[in-house]
Coordinates of C-alpha atoms in Angstrom, one line a residue:
M1 CA 104.4 132.2 76.6
L2 CA 105.1 129.3 78.8
T3 CA 105.9 130.8 82.1
T4 CA 107.8 129.3 84.8
S5 CA 106.5 129.4 88.6
L6 CA 108.8 128.8 91.7
V7 CA 107.8 129.4 95.3
V8 CA 110.3 129.9 98.3
V9 CA 111.3 126.5 100.1
L10 CA 110.0 125.9 103.3
T11 CA 111.4 123.7 106.0
S12 CA 110.6 122.4 109.4
T13 CA 112.2 120.3 112.1
L14 CA 109.7 118.7 114.8
W15 CA 109.9 115.4 117.0
F16 CA 106.6 112.8 117.7
S17 CA 106.2 110.2 119.7
K18 CA 103.9 108.7 118.4
T19 CA 78.7 77.1 107.2
E20 CA 76.9 74.6 108.5
A21 CA 79.7 72.2 109.7
S22 CA 78.2 69.0 109.4
N23 CA 77.5 70.1 105.6
V24 CA 81.1 70.8 104.9
V25 CA 84.5 69.2 104.8
E26 CA 87.6 70.6 106.4
S27 CA 90.0 72.8 103.9
S28 CA 92.7 69.5 104.6
K29 CA 89.8 67.3 103.4
Q30 CA 88.0 68.8 100.7
V31 CA 86.6 66.7 97.8
S32 CA 88.7 66.3 94.7
Q33 CA 87.1 65.5 91.9
S34 CA 87.4 66.0 88.2
Y35 CA 84.6 68.2 86.4
S36 CA 84.4 69.3 82.8
S37 CA 85.9 71.6 80.8
T38 CA 83.2 73.7 81.6
H39 CA 82.6 73.7 85.6
Y40 CA 85.3 74.6 88.3
F41 CA 82.6 72.5 90.7
K42 CA 80.1 70.3 90.6
D43 CA 77.2 73.4 90.3
V44 CA 80.1 76.5 89.3
K45 CA 80.4 77.1 85.8
K46 CA 83.6 78.7 84.5
T47 CA 81.0 81.3 82.9
F48 CA 79.2 82.2 86.3
W49 CA 79.5 85.6 87.1
A50 CA 81.4 84.8 90.3
A51 CA 83.4 81.6 89.5
E52 CA 87.1 82.9 89.6
S53 CA 86.4 84.4 93.1
I54 CA 84.6 81.1 93.9
K55 CA 87.5 78.9 93.3
S56 CA 90.3 81.0 94.5
F57 CA 88.6 81.1 97.7
V58 CA 87.9 77.4 98.0
D59 CA 91.5 76.9 96.6
K60 CA 92.6 79.0 99.5
G61 CA 90.6 77.4 102.0
F62 CA 88.4 80.6 103.1
I63 CA 85.6 78.5 102.1
Q64 CA 84.3 74.9 102.2
L65 CA 82.5 73.1 99.2
Y66 CA 79.5 70.6 100.5
S67 CA 80.6 66.7 101.0
D68 CA 79.3 66.4 97.1
G69 CA 81.7 68.4 95.9
S70 CA 79.0 71.3 95.3
F71 CA 79.3 75.1 96.2
K72 CA 76.2 75.8 96.4
P73 CA 76.2 79.7 96.0
N74 CA 72.9 80.8 96.5
S75 CA 72.5 78.8 99.8
I76 CA 72.5 81.2 103.2
A77 CA 75.7 81.9 104.6
T78 CA 75.8 81.1 108.4
R79 CA 77.7 83.4 111.0
E80 CA 80.2 80.6 111.6
E81 CA 80.8 80.4 107.4
A82 CA 81.7 84.3 107.3
A83 CA 84.1 83.8 110.0
C84 CA 85.9 81.5 108.5
A85 CA 86.0 83.1 105.2
I86 CA 86.8 86.4 106.9
A87 CA 89.6 85.5 109.6
R88 CA 91.0 83.6 106.8
A89 CA 91.2 85.6 103.9
M90 CA 92.6 88.5 107.0
G91 CA 96.1 86.4 106.3
I92 CA 97.0 86.2 110.1
S93 CA 97.8 84.0 112.6
L94 CA 94.8 82.3 114.4
E95 CA 96.6 81.0 117.4
S96 CA 96.0 82.8 120.4
D97 CA 95.2 82.3 124.2
F98 CA 92.0 84.6 124.4
N99 CA 89.3 83.6 126.3
L100 CA 86.2 83.3 123.7
N101 CA 83.1 83.5 125.5
A102 CA 80.7 82.0 123.8
T103 CA 79.5 78.9 125.2
D104 CA 77.8 77.7 121.8
V105 CA 81.2 77.5 120.1
P106 CA 83.2 74.8 121.7
E107 CA 86.9 74.4 121.3
T108 CA 85.8 71.3 119.1
H109 CA 83.9 73.5 116.4
P110 CA 85.2 73.2 113.4
Y111 CA 86.1 77.3 113.0
Y112 CA 86.6 78.0 117.0
K113 CA 90.1 79.6 116.0
E114 CA 88.4 81.8 113.4
I115 CA 85.8 82.7 115.8
R116 CA 87.9 83.6 118.2
K117 CA 90.4 85.5 116.7
L118 CA 87.6 88.0 115.6
A119 CA 86.2 87.8 118.9
E120 CA 89.8 88.9 120.4
L121 CA 90.1 91.6 117.7
G122 CA 87.1 93.3 118.3
I123 CA 85.5 91.9 115.2
I124 CA 82.6 90.4 116.4
Q125 CA 81.4 91.0 120.0
N126 CA 82.9 88.3 122.4
N127 CA 79.1 87.6 123.8
S128 CA 78.2 84.4 125.5
K129 CA 76.4 83.1 122.1
F130 CA 77.7 83.5 118.5
N131 CA 74.7 81.5 117.3
P132 CA 77.0 80.4 114.5
K133 CA 74.3 78.4 112.5
E134 CA 72.1 81.7 112.3
P135 CA 72.0 83.5 108.5
L136 CA 74.3 86.2 108.5
N137 CA 72.6 89.4 107.0
R138 CA 73.8 92.3 105.3
A139 CA 74.0 95.1 108.2
H140 CA 76.4 92.2 110.1
V141 CA 78.4 91.6 107.4
S142 CA 78.9 94.9 106.6
K143 CA 80.1 95.6 110.0
M144 CA 82.4 92.4 110.1
L145 CA 84.2 93.7 106.4
A146 CA 84.7 97.5 107.9
N147 CA 86.3 95.9 111.0
A148 CA 88.5 93.0 109.4
F149 CA 89.7 95.2 106.8
E150 CA 90.5 98.1 108.9
I151 CA 87.8 100.5 106.5
E152 CA 87.4 103.7 107.8
V153 CA 83.7 104.6 108.8
D154 CA 82.2 108.0 109.0
Q155 CA 79.2 110.0 109.1
K156 CA 80.4 111.9 105.6
N157 CA 78.8 109.4 102.9
T158 CA 78.1 110.2 99.3
K159 CA 75.8 107.1 99.2
T160 CA 73.0 106.5 101.6
F161 CA 69.5 104.6 101.7
K162 CA 66.1 105.1 102.3
D163 CA 65.1 101.8 103.9
Y164 CA 66.5 102.5 107.3
P165 CA 66.6 105.2 110.4
S166 CA 69.1 107.9 111.0
T167 CA 69.5 106.3 113.8
F168 CA 70.1 102.6 112.5
W169 CA 73.5 101.5 114.1
A170 CA 75.0 100.3 111.1
K171 CA 74.1 103.6 109.3
D172 CA 77.6 104.7 108.7
I173 CA 79.1 101.2 108.1
I174 CA 76.7 100.7 105.2
E175 CA 77.1 103.8 104.0
S176 CA 81.0 103.8 104.3
L177 CA 81.3 100.4 102.6
A178 CA 79.0 102.0 99.6
D179 CA 81.1 105.0 99.1
V180 CA 84.2 103.0 98.4
G181 CA 82.4 100.3 96.9
V182 CA 82.4 97.6 98.8
I183 CA 78.9 96.7 99.2
N184 CA 76.3 98.2 96.9
G185 CA 72.5 98.4 97.4
T186 CA 69.6 96.4 96.4
S187 CA 68.2 99.2 94.7
T188 CA 69.1 103.0 94.3
T189 CA 67.9 103.9 97.1
T190 CA 67.5 100.5 99.3
F191 CA 69.7 98.7 101.3
S192 CA 67.8 96.1 102.6
P193 CA 70.0 95.6 105.5
N194 CA 68.3 92.5 107.1
N195 CA 68.3 90.4 104.3
P196 CA 70.4 87.4 104.0
V197 CA 73.9 87.0 102.6
S198 CA 74.2 84.1 100.1
R199 CA 77.3 82.3 99.9
V200 CA 78.3 83.9 96.9
Q201 CA 77.8 87.0 98.0
L202 CA 79.9 86.4 101.0
V203 CA 82.5 85.4 98.9
E204 CA 82.5 88.5 96.8
L205 CA 81.7 91.2 99.6
T206 CA 85.1 89.7 101.1
K207 CA 87.0 89.7 97.8
R208 CA 85.9 93.4 97.6
A209 CA 87.0 94.3 100.6
M210 CA 90.5 92.4 100.4
D211 CA 90.8 94.4 97.1
F212 CA 90.3 97.6 98.9
Q213 CA 92.4 97.2 101.6
D214 CA 95.4 96.0 99.3
K215 CA 94.5 99.5 97.3
V216 CA 95.2 101.2 100.6
E217 CA 98.2 99.1 101.8
N218 CA 99.5 99.9 98.0
L219 CA 99.5 103.5 98.2
E220 CA 96.6 103.8 95.7
V221 CA 94.2 105.5 97.9
A222 CA 94.4 106.9 101.1
Y223 CA 92.0 108.2 103.8
D224 CA 91.7 112.2 104.3
Y225 CA 90.8 112.9 108.0
L226 CA 90.1 116.3 106.9
A227 CA 87.8 115.7 104.2
K228 CA 86.2 112.7 106.0
D229 CA 86.8 110.4 102.7
Y230 CA 89.2 108.2 100.5
I231 CA 91.0 109.9 97.6
S232 CA 93.2 108.4 95.0
T233 CA 96.7 108.9 94.8
T234 CA 97.6 107.2 91.7
I235 CA 100.9 107.6 90.2
T236 CA 101.3 109.4 87.2
A237 CA 104.4 110.2 85.3
E238 CA 106.6 107.7 87.4
N239 CA 109.6 107.6 85.0
W240 CA 109.8 111.1 85.4
A241 CA 109.4 111.0 89.1
K242 CA 112.8 108.6 89.1
E243 CA 114.5 110.7 87.0
V244 CA 113.7 113.9 89.2
V245 CA 115.2 111.6 92.4
S246 CA 118.6 110.3 90.2
L247 CA 119.0 114.1 89.0
V248 CA 118.8 115.3 92.5
N249 CA 121.5 112.6 93.8
V250 CA 123.5 113.8 91.0
E251 CA 123.4 117.1 92.0
R252 CA 124.1 115.8 96.1
E253 CA 127.4 113.5 94.9
K254 CA 128.5 116.4 93.5
H255 CA 128.9 118.0 97.0
S256 CA 129.7 114.8 98.7
L257 CA 126.2 114.2 100.4
A258 CA 124.8 111.0 100.9
P259 CA 122.3 110.3 98.2
L260 CA 118.1 110.3 98.9
Q261 CA 116.3 107.2 99.4
S262 CA 112.8 107.3 97.4
D263 CA 109.9 106.9 100.2
E264 CA 106.6 105.7 98.6
E265 CA 104.9 107.2 101.5
L266 CA 106.4 110.5 101.3
Q267 CA 105.7 110.6 97.2
Q268 CA 101.7 109.4 98.0
L269 CA 102.0 112.8 100.1
A270 CA 103.6 114.8 97.3
I271 CA 101.0 113.5 94.8
I272 CA 98.0 114.5 97.4
K273 CA 99.8 118.1 97.2
A274 CA 99.8 118.4 93.6
Q275 CA 96.1 117.2 92.8
D276 CA 95.2 119.4 95.8
M277 CA 96.9 122.9 94.1
I278 CA 95.1 121.5 91.0
K279 CA 91.8 120.9 92.6
R280 CA 91.8 123.9 94.7
K281 CA 93.5 126.3 92.2
Y282 CA 96.3 127.8 93.8
F283 CA 100.2 127.3 94.0
D284 CA 101.7 127.8 97.4
H285 CA 103.2 125.9 100.1
D286 CA 100.2 126.9 102.4
S287 CA 97.3 124.8 101.0
P288 CA 94.1 126.4 102.3
F289 CA 92.7 123.3 103.2
Y290 CA 95.6 120.9 104.7
G291 CA 97.9 124.1 105.7
L292 CA 101.3 123.9 105.8
P293 CA 103.2 120.6 104.2
W294 CA 104.2 119.4 107.5
D295 CA 100.7 120.4 108.7
M296 CA 99.6 117.5 106.1
A297 CA 102.2 115.1 106.8
T298 CA 101.0 115.1 110.1
L299 CA 97.3 115.0 109.1
F300 CA 98.1 111.8 106.8
D301 CA 100.1 110.2 109.7
Y302 CA 103.6 110.5 108.2
Q303 CA 106.1 110.5 110.6
Y304 CA 109.3 112.5 110.6
T305 CA 111.8 114.8 112.3
S306 CA 112.3 117.0 109.6
F307 CA 110.5 118.0 106.4
G308 CA 111.0 120.3 103.5
E309 CA 109.2 121.1 100.1
N310 CA 109.7 122.2 96.8
I311 CA 106.7 122.9 93.9
A312 CA 107.1 124.3 90.7
R313 CA 104.9 124.2 87.7
N314 CA 104.9 124.6 83.8
F315 CA 108.2 122.9 83.0
N316 CA 107.9 120.0 80.7
T317 CA 110.4 117.8 81.7
P318 CA 112.5 116.7 84.8
K319 CA 115.6 118.3 83.5
E320 CA 114.1 121.6 83.2
V321 CA 112.1 121.7 86.6
V322 CA 115.6 120.2 88.4
A323 CA 117.7 122.8 86.6
A324 CA 115.0 125.7 87.7
W325 CA 115.1 124.5 91.3
M326 CA 119.0 124.3 91.4
A327 CA 119.2 127.8 90.2
S328 CA 117.3 128.8 93.1
E329 CA 119.0 129.4 96.1
K330 CA 116.3 128.7 98.6
H331 CA 115.2 125.3 96.4
R332 CA 119.0 124.3 96.1
S333 CA 119.2 124.4 99.9
N334 CA 116.7 122.1 100.2
I335 CA 117.9 119.5 97.5
L336 CA 121.4 119.6 99.0
K337 CA 120.5 119.8 102.9
Q338 CA 122.6 117.2 104.5
N339 CA 120.3 115.6 107.2
Y340 CA 117.7 115.0 104.8
T341 CA 117.4 111.4 103.8
N342 CA 114.2 111.0 102.1
I343 CA 112.7 112.4 98.9
G344 CA 109.0 111.9 97.2
I345 CA 108.1 113.0 93.8
G346 CA 104.3 114.2 92.9
I347 CA 103.6 115.3 89.2
K348 CA 100.0 115.8 88.0
K349 CA 98.8 117.7 85.1
D350 CA 96.1 120.2 85.1
R351 CA 93.3 120.0 82.4
N352 CA 95.0 122.8 80.5
G353 CA 98.0 120.2 80.4
K354 CA 100.2 122.4 82.5
F355 CA 102.0 120.1 84.8
Y356 CA 102.8 120.8 88.6
W357 CA 105.6 118.9 90.4
V358 CA 106.3 118.7 94.1
Q359 CA 109.1 117.8 95.7
L360 CA 109.5 116.4 99.1
F361 CA 112.4 115.7 101.9
S362 CA 112.3 114.6 104.9
S363 CA 114.5 112.8 107.5
K364 CA 113.4 110.2 110.1

């Protein structure tokens, strides 16, 4: 028989303060040539494994063609090419009055602004020399990408490599990026940190870092500061979640209360809580890992002035679960609380096909 479980609502109110320049052309002067239908550029066929990424980066001005219209994907990328590609891929303003210390990067350098901006942001060191034409190696590109695209670096990593010591300066950076799939080893056990990076590798690695940052910004993954890991927070049963919000607002309208606004960050928290209950096999407001709902909210840097949670399991439709919450005095109290302004719904199914429902409320 299908059972129905509901847990008493919890609420709380808390307050917080909280390129080799001589061999390339400027993006505005790029060579415009017609190639056959089999090529994007002189030496890049459309069937090349990274053809789409290369075309996208060239089209956007992140990296330049050579003066003969070739891309030379296997040529070694220089530090200045990397600075250009990464800074432009970040999509930020390059204007600044920051004092760049590198004497080998004069203001007339084609990528002066890009290098200056990276130094200003701490993505590269603001040293007296930048060595713009030196080859870029795998360890250094890892550091630049982690800094530029704000990928969390920690010491708890699944991927490890045996060709550098435990004291290697980039160990945690490399392994953190490997864990999220931004960079791979040169074999299952080696990373080859001092190997140079080719132009096609620079493009592909930067694209992967951009894509991962997009996942974070789109709330598809979240960094768990307690577990020291990125966790998936993909939405499931999205239409059901929307229906729950609609049904809740119908109930609030009956009581002349303002509708609750769907909050994507709150929804992400609700997804995390639903996943946590399934993963750790409990059904309670107090997580054995994250603690109480507002503790979890604080851990994931969600700002609020008041916070509440309803949970349920073994219901098979939004109407059923909302009706059950409304039939319970303490759950109904949360749904009809006047000062709440935001709502987030998380719905996850365990391996037995049973649904876990999490309804979070907040005011800001």
